[in-house]
Amino acid sequence: MTLTIEEFLSLLPHSFKYAIEFRHKSWLRDETWKILSKYNVAYTIVDEPLLPPEVHVTADFAYIRWHGRGQRPWYDYHYTEKELADWLPKVKEVEGSIKTTYAYFNNHFHGYAVENALSILKMLDKLTPAQEEALKRARTHLKQAKEKPVGLGEFTRGGEDRAKIVDLLGEVMGETRLARSFTIPDEDVKIKEANLKTIDARIRDYTLKMDMASKTIVHDCGDWERAIETRQLCKHIGKVLLTIPEQVALAWVSAIHENLDAWKFQQPRK
């Protein structure tokens, strides 16, 4: 059964607040604002590459989301003070029409979101003394990370292929699991075989076998049992794909990303 957006919104429980974020310009029209206003659903005012940063208030609250302007991935992005300052009139316009404004930075790689969120609060004269100290720590962290990158920052220095691997992995395993992949020490990973046909590896006490021909992934960690149901790769598989040669990893991640439903997620036979 196919539902229209109005039919879908009419089914939602009334005890929650809802915001909806679109990813195509075709939604940006008067009919959309009327439907959202009818059901008191906020239009997510976004800053991202796919949509213009238009302000539309369609509920008794507003939701602003800064998602970044990067490319692979686009949320690996640090807003400059000028870019944040350009948003101040929009934020004030929103605040003038409703009581509550929720604002969220999703440009989270390297801690950018923390620094940018505190920076715009400072520009709005809403920074508390405790937040002022947090802002100083965040800026110190970013300065040190720029001088000596680690984790994702170090990995993506290698160029476009590395950035694309991270982008695709984030989609097939989730950003939280991806972040955990970078915390696994390199010495915990033993690659027995890694080519365009087969991957055979060991991560600590866990095993991983991947077969391209049969589109099969066999793994045995605790999180993998849950990942089988959610159809997401776990942190151990992410770590292996971040460890093997880039061109091989990109081929595997691209194949999984292109047709995730065709892949069989399995546990070893006991």
PDB file of C-alpha atoms in Angstrom:
ATOM      1  CA  MET A   1       0.000   0.000   0.000  1.00  0.00           C
ATOM      2  CA  THR A   2       1.306   3.431  -0.949  1.00  0.00           C
ATOM      3  CA  LEU A   3       0.570   6.346   1.377  1.00  0.00           C
ATOM      4  CA  THR A   4       0.584  10.024   0.509  1.00  0.00           C
ATOM      5  CA  ILE A   5       2.452  12.291   2.904  1.00  0.00           C
ATOM      6  CA  GLU A   6      -0.825  13.595   4.332  1.00  0.00           C
ATOM      7  CA  GLU A   7      -2.130  10.078   4.939  1.00  0.00           C
ATOM      8  CA  PHE A   8       1.129   9.206   6.671  1.00  0.00           C
ATOM      9  CA  LEU A   9       1.107  12.297   8.904  1.00  0.00           C
ATOM     10  CA  SER A  10      -2.500  11.653   9.875  1.00  0.00           C
ATOM     11  CA  LEU A  11      -1.469   8.281  11.344  1.00  0.00           C
ATOM     12  CA  LEU A  12       1.171   9.678  13.710  1.00  0.00           C
ATOM     13  CA  PRO A  13       0.439   9.791  17.472  1.00  0.00           C
ATOM     14  CA  HIS A  14      -0.338  13.293  18.688  1.00  0.00           C
ATOM     15  CA  SER A  15       1.808  13.076  21.834  1.00  0.00           C
ATOM     16  CA  PHE A  16       5.107  13.783  20.032  1.00  0.00           C
ATOM     17  CA  LYS A  17       6.678  16.626  18.082  1.00  0.00           C
ATOM     18  CA  TYR A  18       7.674  15.803  14.502  1.00  0.00           C
ATOM     19  CA  ALA A  19      10.035  17.369  11.985  1.00  0.00           C
ATOM     20  CA  ILE A  20      10.479  16.150   8.439  1.00  0.00           C
ATOM     21  CA  GLU A  21      13.579  16.592   6.283  1.00  0.00           C
ATOM     22  CA  PHE A  22      13.245  16.334   2.528  1.00  0.00           C
ATOM     23  CA  ARG A  23      16.047  15.426   0.149  1.00  0.00           C
ATOM     24  CA  HIS A  24      14.643  16.674  -3.162  1.00  0.00           C
ATOM     25  CA  LYS A  25      13.687  20.133  -4.388  1.00  0.00           C
ATOM     26  CA  SER A  26      10.333  18.875  -5.713  1.00  0.00           C
ATOM     27  CA  TRP A  27       8.996  18.950  -2.149  1.00  0.00           C
ATOM     28  CA  LEU A  28       9.632  22.667  -1.772  1.00  0.00           C
ATOM     29  CA  ARG A  29       6.225  24.038  -2.758  1.00  0.00           C
ATOM     30  CA  ASP A  30       3.199  25.717  -1.207  1.00  0.00           C
ATOM     31  CA  GLU A  31       1.213  22.471  -1.001  1.00  0.00           C
ATOM     32  CA  THR A  32       3.908  20.944   1.234  1.00  0.00           C
ATOM     33  CA  TRP A  33       3.857  23.855   3.703  1.00  0.00           C
ATOM     34  CA  LYS A  34       0.058  23.699   3.953  1.00  0.00           C
ATOM     35  CA  ILE A  35       0.062  19.972   4.750  1.00  0.00           C
ATOM     36  CA  LEU A  36       2.866  20.291   7.336  1.00  0.00           C
ATOM     37  CA  SER A  37       1.098  23.226   8.994  1.00  0.00           C
ATOM     38  CA  LYS A  38      -2.159  21.276   9.129  1.00  0.00           C
ATOM     39  CA  TYR A  39      -0.497  18.527  11.190  1.00  0.00           C
ATOM     40  CA  ASN A  40       1.877  20.819  13.136  1.00  0.00           C
ATOM     41  CA  VAL A  41       4.939  19.123  11.643  1.00  0.00           C
ATOM     42  CA  ALA A  42       8.074  21.242  11.345  1.00  0.00           C
ATOM     43  CA  TYR A  43       9.897  21.576   8.072  1.00  0.00           C
ATOM     44  CA  THR A  44      13.569  20.901   8.747  1.00  0.00           C
ATOM     45  CA  ILE A  45      15.423  24.039   7.692  1.00  0.00           C
ATOM     46  CA  VAL A  46      18.668  22.626   6.330  1.00  0.00           C
ATOM     47  CA  ASP A  47      22.116  23.615   5.210  1.00  0.00           C
ATOM     48  CA  GLU A  48      23.307  20.857   2.858  1.00  0.00           C
ATOM     49  CA  PRO A  49      24.325  20.368  -0.802  1.00  0.00           C
ATOM     50  CA  LEU A  50      20.945  19.028  -2.009  1.00  0.00           C
ATOM     51  CA  LEU A  51      18.555  21.792  -0.970  1.00  0.00           C
ATOM     52  CA  PRO A  52      18.560  25.585  -0.719  1.00  0.00           C
ATOM     53  CA  PRO A  53      18.631  26.956   2.869  1.00  0.00           C
ATOM     54  CA  GLU A  54      15.054  28.234   2.780  1.00  0.00           C
ATOM     55  CA  VAL A  55      13.184  29.211   5.932  1.00  0.00           C
ATOM     56  CA  HIS A  56       9.680  27.777   6.311  1.00  0.00           C
ATOM     57  CA  VAL A  57       7.983  27.665   9.710  1.00  0.00           C
ATOM     58  CA  THR A  58       5.160  25.115   9.617  1.00  0.00           C
ATOM     59  CA  ALA A  59       4.674  24.243  13.311  1.00  0.00           C
ATOM     60  CA  ASP A  60       4.634  25.816  16.755  1.00  0.00           C
ATOM     61  CA  PHE A  61       8.374  25.040  16.957  1.00  0.00           C
ATOM     62  CA  ALA A  62      11.240  25.101  14.458  1.00  0.00           C
ATOM     63  CA  TYR A  63      14.081  22.713  13.672  1.00  0.00           C
ATOM     64  CA  ILE A  64      17.296  23.844  11.974  1.00  0.00           C
ATOM     65  CA  ARG A  65      19.917  21.322  10.866  1.00  0.00           C
ATOM     66  CA  TRP A  66      23.402  22.172   9.641  1.00  0.00           C
ATOM     67  CA  HIS A  67      24.528  19.079   7.741  1.00  0.00           C
ATOM     68  CA  GLY A  68      27.724  20.384   6.150  1.00  0.00           C
ATOM     69  CA  ARG A  69      28.827  21.338   2.655  1.00  0.00           C
ATOM     70  CA  GLY A  70      31.502  18.729   2.019  1.00  0.00           C
ATOM     71  CA  GLN A  71      31.421  16.063  -0.649  1.00  0.00           C
ATOM     72  CA  ARG A  72      32.529  12.614   0.555  1.00  0.00           C
ATOM     73  CA  PRO A  73      30.985  12.682   3.022  1.00  0.00           C
ATOM     74  CA  TRP A  74      29.315  16.095   3.055  1.00  0.00           C
ATOM     75  CA  TYR A  75      29.033  16.086   6.868  1.00  0.00           C
ATOM     76  CA  ASP A  76      32.849  16.094   7.097  1.00  0.00           C
ATOM     77  CA  TYR A  77      32.790  19.885   7.071  1.00  0.00           C
ATOM     78  CA  HIS A  78      33.807  22.746   9.336  1.00  0.00           C
ATOM     79  CA  TYR A  79      31.734  25.926   8.993  1.00  0.00           C
ATOM     80  CA  THR A  80      33.698  29.151   8.978  1.00  0.00           C
ATOM     81  CA  GLU A  81      32.691  32.107  11.152  1.00  0.00           C
ATOM     82  CA  LYS A  82      31.525  33.909   8.007  1.00  0.00           C
ATOM     83  CA  GLU A  83      29.273  30.992   7.034  1.00  0.00           C
ATOM     84  CA  LEU A  84      27.778  30.869  10.521  1.00  0.00           C
ATOM     85  CA  ALA A  85      27.304  34.637  10.582  1.00  0.00           C
ATOM     86  CA  ASP A  86      25.357  34.422   7.308  1.00  0.00           C
ATOM     87  CA  TRP A  87      22.863  32.183   9.108  1.00  0.00           C
ATOM     88  CA  LEU A  88      22.177  34.600  11.966  1.00  0.00           C
ATOM     89  CA  PRO A  89      19.396  36.536  10.147  1.00  0.00           C
ATOM     90  CA  LYS A  90      17.638  33.255   9.332  1.00  0.00           C
ATOM     91  CA  VAL A  91      17.890  32.037  12.937  1.00  0.00           C
ATOM     92  CA  LYS A  92      16.530  35.327  14.244  1.00  0.00           C
ATOM     93  CA  GLU A  93      13.724  35.260  11.669  1.00  0.00           C
ATOM     94  CA  VAL A  94      12.701  31.816  12.925  1.00  0.00           C
ATOM     95  CA  GLU A  95      12.962  32.795  16.593  1.00  0.00           C
ATOM     96  CA  GLY A  96      10.687  35.753  15.992  1.00  0.00           C
ATOM     97  CA  SER A  97       7.782  33.591  14.837  1.00  0.00           C
ATOM     98  CA  ILE A  98       7.689  30.712  17.370  1.00  0.00           C
ATOM     99  CA  LYS A  99       8.527  30.010  21.023  1.00  0.00           C
ATOM    100  CA  THR A 100      10.956  27.093  20.661  1.00  0.00           C
ATOM    101  CA  THR A 101      13.774  26.598  18.167  1.00  0.00           C
ATOM    102  CA  TYR A 102      15.771  23.369  18.000  1.00  0.00           C
ATOM    103  CA  ALA A 103      19.116  23.620  16.230  1.00  0.00           C
ATOM    104  CA  TYR A 104      21.398  20.695  15.440  1.00  0.00           C
ATOM    105  CA  PHE A 105      24.810  20.428  13.809  1.00  0.00           C
ATOM    106  CA  ASN A 106      25.386  17.114  12.030  1.00  0.00           C
ATOM    107  CA  ASN A 107      28.836  17.974  10.622  1.00  0.00           C
ATOM    108  CA  HIS A 108      30.239  15.742  13.336  1.00  0.00           C
ATOM    109  CA  PHE A 109      33.545  14.381  12.012  1.00  0.00           C
ATOM    110  CA  HIS A 110      36.575  15.598  14.017  1.00  0.00           C
ATOM    111  CA  GLY A 111      34.342  17.348  16.568  1.00  0.00           C
ATOM    112  CA  TYR A 112      33.321  20.113  14.142  1.00  0.00           C
ATOM    113  CA  ALA A 113      29.695  20.036  15.301  1.00  0.00           C
ATOM    114  CA  VAL A 114      30.614  20.865  18.892  1.00  0.00           C
ATOM    115  CA  GLU A 115      32.737  23.851  17.955  1.00  0.00           C
ATOM    116  CA  ASN A 116      30.265  25.186  15.381  1.00  0.00           C
ATOM    117  CA  ALA A 117      27.266  24.837  17.701  1.00  0.00           C
ATOM    118  CA  LEU A 118      29.003  26.703  20.499  1.00  0.00           C
ATOM    119  CA  SER A 119      30.301  29.321  18.062  1.00  0.00           C
ATOM    120  CA  ILE A 120      26.844  30.213  16.764  1.00  0.00           C
ATOM    121  CA  LEU A 121      25.512  30.361  20.341  1.00  0.00           C
ATOM    122  CA  LYS A 122      28.274  32.849  21.083  1.00  0.00           C
ATOM    123  CA  MET A 123      27.287  34.904  18.040  1.00  0.00           C
ATOM    124  CA  LEU A 124      23.712  34.918  19.322  1.00  0.00           C
ATOM    125  CA  ASP A 125      24.889  36.063  22.780  1.00  0.00           C
ATOM    126  CA  LYS A 126      23.509  32.898  24.372  1.00  0.00           C
ATOM    127  CA  LEU A 127      26.724  31.215  25.505  1.00  0.00           C
ATOM    128  CA  THR A 128      26.960  30.353  29.224  1.00  0.00           C
ATOM    129  CA  PRO A 129      30.304  30.545  31.101  1.00  0.00           C
ATOM    130  CA  ALA A 130      30.511  26.737  31.093  1.00  0.00           C
ATOM    131  CA  GLN A 131      29.880  26.669  27.349  1.00  0.00           C
ATOM    132  CA  GLU A 132      32.543  29.349  26.867  1.00  0.00           C
ATOM    133  CA  GLU A 133      35.076  27.008  28.457  1.00  0.00           C
ATOM    134  CA  ALA A 134      33.812  24.127  26.315  1.00  0.00           C
ATOM    135  CA  LEU A 135      34.273  26.272  23.209  1.00  0.00           C
ATOM    136  CA  LYS A 136      37.886  26.970  24.136  1.00  0.00           C
ATOM    137  CA  ARG A 137      38.540  23.242  24.626  1.00  0.00           C
ATOM    138  CA  ALA A 138      36.864  22.399  21.321  1.00  0.00           C
ATOM    139  CA  ARG A 139      38.987  24.905  19.421  1.00  0.00           C
ATOM    140  CA  THR A 140      42.146  23.623  21.080  1.00  0.00           C
ATOM    141  CA  HIS A 141      41.186  20.067  20.118  1.00  0.00           C
ATOM    142  CA  LEU A 142      40.585  21.019  16.485  1.00  0.00           C
ATOM    143  CA  LYS A 143      43.876  22.880  16.304  1.00  0.00           C
ATOM    144  CA  GLN A 144      45.765  19.855  17.633  1.00  0.00           C
ATOM    145  CA  ALA A 145      43.877  17.474  15.327  1.00  0.00           C
ATOM    146  CA  LYS A 146      44.756  19.615  12.319  1.00  0.00           C
ATOM    147  CA  GLU A 147      48.426  19.509  13.221  1.00  0.00           C
ATOM    148  CA  LYS A 148      48.401  15.755  13.875  1.00  0.00           C
ATOM    149  CA  PRO A 149      45.281  14.034  12.497  1.00  0.00           C
ATOM    150  CA  VAL A 150      44.201  10.655  13.857  1.00  0.00           C
ATOM    151  CA  GLY A 151      41.400   8.214  13.108  1.00  0.00           C
ATOM    152  CA  LEU A 152      39.144   9.433  10.319  1.00  0.00           C
ATOM    153  CA  GLY A 153      41.199  12.574   9.734  1.00  0.00           C
ATOM    154  CA  GLU A 154      44.351  10.547   9.139  1.00  0.00           C
ATOM    155  CA  PHE A 155      42.567   7.969   6.985  1.00  0.00           C
ATOM    156  CA  THR A 156      40.864  10.428   4.626  1.00  0.00           C
ATOM    157  CA  ARG A 157      44.111  12.276   3.945  1.00  0.00           C
ATOM    158  CA  GLY A 158      44.837   9.646   1.297  1.00  0.00           C
ATOM    159  CA  GLY A 159      42.525  11.144  -1.310  1.00  0.00           C
ATOM    160  CA  GLU A 160      39.212  10.619  -3.076  1.00  0.00           C
ATOM    161  CA  ASP A 161      39.078   6.803  -2.841  1.00  0.00           C
ATOM    162  CA  ARG A 162      39.536   6.880   0.918  1.00  0.00           C
ATOM    163  CA  ALA A 163      36.883   9.536   1.343  1.00  0.00           C
ATOM    164  CA  LYS A 164      34.454   7.552  -0.801  1.00  0.00           C
ATOM    165  CA  ILE A 165      35.092   4.387   1.238  1.00  0.00           C
ATOM    166  CA  VAL A 166      34.216   6.280   4.416  1.00  0.00           C
ATOM    167  CA  ASP A 167      31.130   7.799   2.805  1.00  0.00           C
ATOM    168  CA  LEU A 168      29.760   4.446   1.641  1.00  0.00           C
ATOM    169  CA  LEU A 169      30.670   2.683   4.875  1.00  0.00           C
ATOM    170  CA  GLY A 170      28.765   5.294   6.827  1.00  0.00           C
ATOM    171  CA  GLU A 171      25.655   4.364   4.870  1.00  0.00           C
ATOM    172  CA  VAL A 172      25.929   0.566   5.119  1.00  0.00           C
ATOM    173  CA  MET A 173      26.988   0.358   8.766  1.00  0.00           C
ATOM    174  CA  GLY A 174      25.784   3.561  10.387  1.00  0.00           C
ATOM    175  CA  GLU A 175      27.903   6.436  11.579  1.00  0.00           C
ATOM    176  CA  THR A 176      28.192   5.177  15.182  1.00  0.00           C
ATOM    177  CA  ARG A 177      29.575   1.801  14.171  1.00  0.00           C
ATOM    178  CA  LEU A 178      31.892   3.484  11.658  1.00  0.00           C
ATOM    179  CA  ALA A 179      33.326   5.679  14.407  1.00  0.00           C
ATOM    180  CA  ARG A 180      33.893   2.586  16.559  1.00  0.00           C
ATOM    181  CA  SER A 181      35.818   0.955  13.706  1.00  0.00           C
ATOM    182  CA  PHE A 182      38.527   3.578  14.057  1.00  0.00           C
ATOM    183  CA  THR A 183      38.977   2.757  17.743  1.00  0.00           C
ATOM    184  CA  ILE A 184      40.079  -0.832  17.020  1.00  0.00           C
ATOM    185  CA  PRO A 185      43.908  -1.018  17.158  1.00  0.00           C
ATOM    186  CA  ASP A 186      45.612  -2.024  13.916  1.00  0.00           C
ATOM    187  CA  GLU A 187      47.459  -4.839  15.689  1.00  0.00           C
ATOM    188  CA  ASP A 188      44.112  -6.500  16.486  1.00  0.00           C
ATOM    189  CA  VAL A 189      43.504  -7.185  12.794  1.00  0.00           C
ATOM    190  CA  LYS A 190      45.117 -10.069  10.888  1.00  0.00           C
ATOM    191  CA  ILE A 191      44.390 -10.201   7.163  1.00  0.00           C
ATOM    192  CA  LYS A 192      44.852 -13.708   5.764  1.00  0.00           C
ATOM    193  CA  GLU A 193      43.481 -12.948   2.307  1.00  0.00           C
ATOM    194  CA  ALA A 194      42.022  -9.820   0.691  1.00  0.00           C
ATOM    195  CA  ASN A 195      41.281  -9.589  -3.016  1.00  0.00           C
ATOM    196  CA  LEU A 196      38.315  -8.920  -5.302  1.00  0.00           C
ATOM    197  CA  LYS A 197      36.952 -12.428  -4.731  1.00  0.00           C
ATOM    198  CA  THR A 198      37.560 -13.227  -1.075  1.00  0.00           C
ATOM    199  CA  ILE A 199      38.307 -11.628   2.274  1.00  0.00           C
ATOM    200  CA  ASP A 200      39.521 -13.819   5.115  1.00  0.00           C
ATOM    201  CA  ALA A 201      40.478 -12.008   8.317  1.00  0.00           C
ATOM    202  CA  ARG A 202      40.661 -12.266  12.069  1.00  0.00           C
ATOM    203  CA  ILE A 203      39.835  -9.408  14.455  1.00  0.00           C
ATOM    204  CA  ARG A 204      40.924 -10.270  17.979  1.00  0.00           C
ATOM    205  CA  ASP A 205      39.099 -13.562  18.648  1.00  0.00           C
ATOM    206  CA  TYR A 206      36.553 -13.053  15.889  1.00  0.00           C
ATOM    207  CA  THR A 207      36.633 -14.378  12.326  1.00  0.00           C
ATOM    208  CA  LEU A 208      35.409 -12.813   9.106  1.00  0.00           C
ATOM    209  CA  LYS A 209      34.943 -14.410   5.718  1.00  0.00           C
ATOM    210  CA  MET A 210      33.463 -12.601   2.742  1.00  0.00           C
ATOM    211  CA  ASP A 211      32.762 -14.094  -0.677  1.00  0.00           C
ATOM    212  CA  MET A 212      31.985 -11.854  -3.632  1.00  0.00           C
ATOM    213  CA  ALA A 213      30.577 -14.549  -5.937  1.00  0.00           C
ATOM    214  CA  SER A 214      27.933 -15.771  -3.491  1.00  0.00           C
ATOM    215  CA  LYS A 215      27.547 -12.340  -1.846  1.00  0.00           C
ATOM    216  CA  THR A 216      28.033 -13.887   1.579  1.00  0.00           C
ATOM    217  CA  ILE A 217      29.443 -12.379   4.786  1.00  0.00           C
ATOM    218  CA  VAL A 218      30.158 -14.784   7.656  1.00  0.00           C
ATOM    219  CA  HIS A 219      31.128 -13.269  11.012  1.00  0.00           C
ATOM    220  CA  ASP A 220      30.786 -14.175  14.686  1.00  0.00           C
ATOM    221  CA  CYS A 221      30.888 -11.168  17.022  1.00  0.00           C
ATOM    222  CA  GLY A 222      27.988 -10.348  19.358  1.00  0.00           C
ATOM    223  CA  ASP A 223      27.018  -7.201  17.496  1.00  0.00           C
ATOM    224  CA  TRP A 224      26.891  -9.127  14.230  1.00  0.00           C
ATOM    225  CA  GLU A 225      23.919 -11.142  15.477  1.00  0.00           C
ATOM    226  CA  ARG A 226      21.981  -7.874  15.836  1.00  0.00           C
ATOM    227  CA  ALA A 227      23.427  -6.514  12.587  1.00  0.00           C
ATOM    228  CA  ILE A 228      21.980  -9.464  10.685  1.00  0.00           C
ATOM    229  CA  GLU A 229      18.498  -8.205  11.568  1.00  0.00           C
ATOM    230  CA  THR A 230      19.209  -4.527  10.884  1.00  0.00           C
ATOM    231  CA  ARG A 231      21.226  -5.260   7.705  1.00  0.00           C
ATOM    232  CA  GLN A 232      24.221  -3.190   8.807  1.00  0.00           C
ATOM    233  CA  LEU A 233      27.903  -4.049   8.891  1.00  0.00           C
ATOM    234  CA  CYS A 234      29.487  -4.185  12.360  1.00  0.00           C
ATOM    235  CA  LYS A 235      32.586  -2.300  13.533  1.00  0.00           C
ATOM    236  CA  HIS A 236      34.879  -5.311  12.986  1.00  0.00           C
ATOM    237  CA  ILE A 237      33.929  -5.595   9.322  1.00  0.00           C
ATOM    238  CA  GLY A 238      34.342  -1.835   8.997  1.00  0.00           C
ATOM    239  CA  LYS A 239      37.838  -2.057  10.463  1.00  0.00           C
ATOM    240  CA  VAL A 240      38.841  -4.807   8.034  1.00  0.00           C
ATOM    241  CA  LEU A 241      37.562  -2.808   5.056  1.00  0.00           C
ATOM    242  CA  LEU A 242      39.483   0.224   6.319  1.00  0.00           C
ATOM    243  CA  THR A 243      42.646  -1.913   6.627  1.00  0.00           C
ATOM    244  CA  ILE A 244      42.862  -3.739   3.285  1.00  0.00           C
ATOM    245  CA  PRO A 245      44.163  -2.011   0.099  1.00  0.00           C
ATOM    246  CA  GLU A 246      41.962   0.907  -0.895  1.00  0.00           C
ATOM    247  CA  GLN A 247      40.976  -0.249  -4.391  1.00  0.00           C
ATOM    248  CA  VAL A 248      39.977  -3.664  -3.064  1.00  0.00           C
ATOM    249  CA  ALA A 249      38.038  -2.118  -0.189  1.00  0.00           C
ATOM    250  CA  LEU A 250      36.253   0.312  -2.498  1.00  0.00           C
ATOM    251  CA  ALA A 251      35.142  -2.534  -4.776  1.00  0.00           C
ATOM    252  CA  TRP A 252      33.717  -4.489  -1.821  1.00  0.00           C
ATOM    253  CA  VAL A 253      31.985  -1.528  -0.188  1.00  0.00           C
ATOM    254  CA  SER A 254      30.552  -0.366  -3.524  1.00  0.00           C
ATOM    255  CA  ALA A 255      29.182  -3.841  -4.273  1.00  0.00           C
ATOM    256  CA  ILE A 256      27.530  -4.067  -0.858  1.00  0.00           C
ATOM    257  CA  HIS A 257      26.169  -0.536  -1.058  1.00  0.00           C
ATOM    258  CA  GLU A 258      24.743  -0.989  -4.572  1.00  0.00           C
ATOM    259  CA  ASN A 259      22.663  -4.040  -3.689  1.00  0.00           C
ATOM    260  CA  LEU A 260      22.580  -4.576   0.075  1.00  0.00           C
ATOM    261  CA  ASP A 261      19.495  -6.802  -0.062  1.00  0.00           C
ATOM    262  CA  ALA A 262      21.296  -9.336  -2.247  1.00  0.00           C
ATOM    263  CA  TRP A 263      23.940 -10.013   0.419  1.00  0.00           C
ATOM    264  CA  LYS A 264      23.604 -12.884   2.881  1.00  0.00           C
ATOM    265  CA  PHE A 265      24.586 -12.038   6.466  1.00  0.00           C
ATOM    266  CA  GLN A 266      25.492 -15.270   8.263  1.00  0.00           C
ATOM    267  CA  GLN A 267      27.117 -16.676  11.395  1.00  0.00           C
ATOM    268  CA  PRO A 268      29.577 -19.586  11.263  1.00  0.00           C
ATOM    269  CA  ARG A 269      28.053 -23.039  11.492  1.00  0.00           C
ATOM    270  CA  LYS A 270      28.609 -24.649  14.862  1.00  0.00           C
TER     271      LYS A 270
END
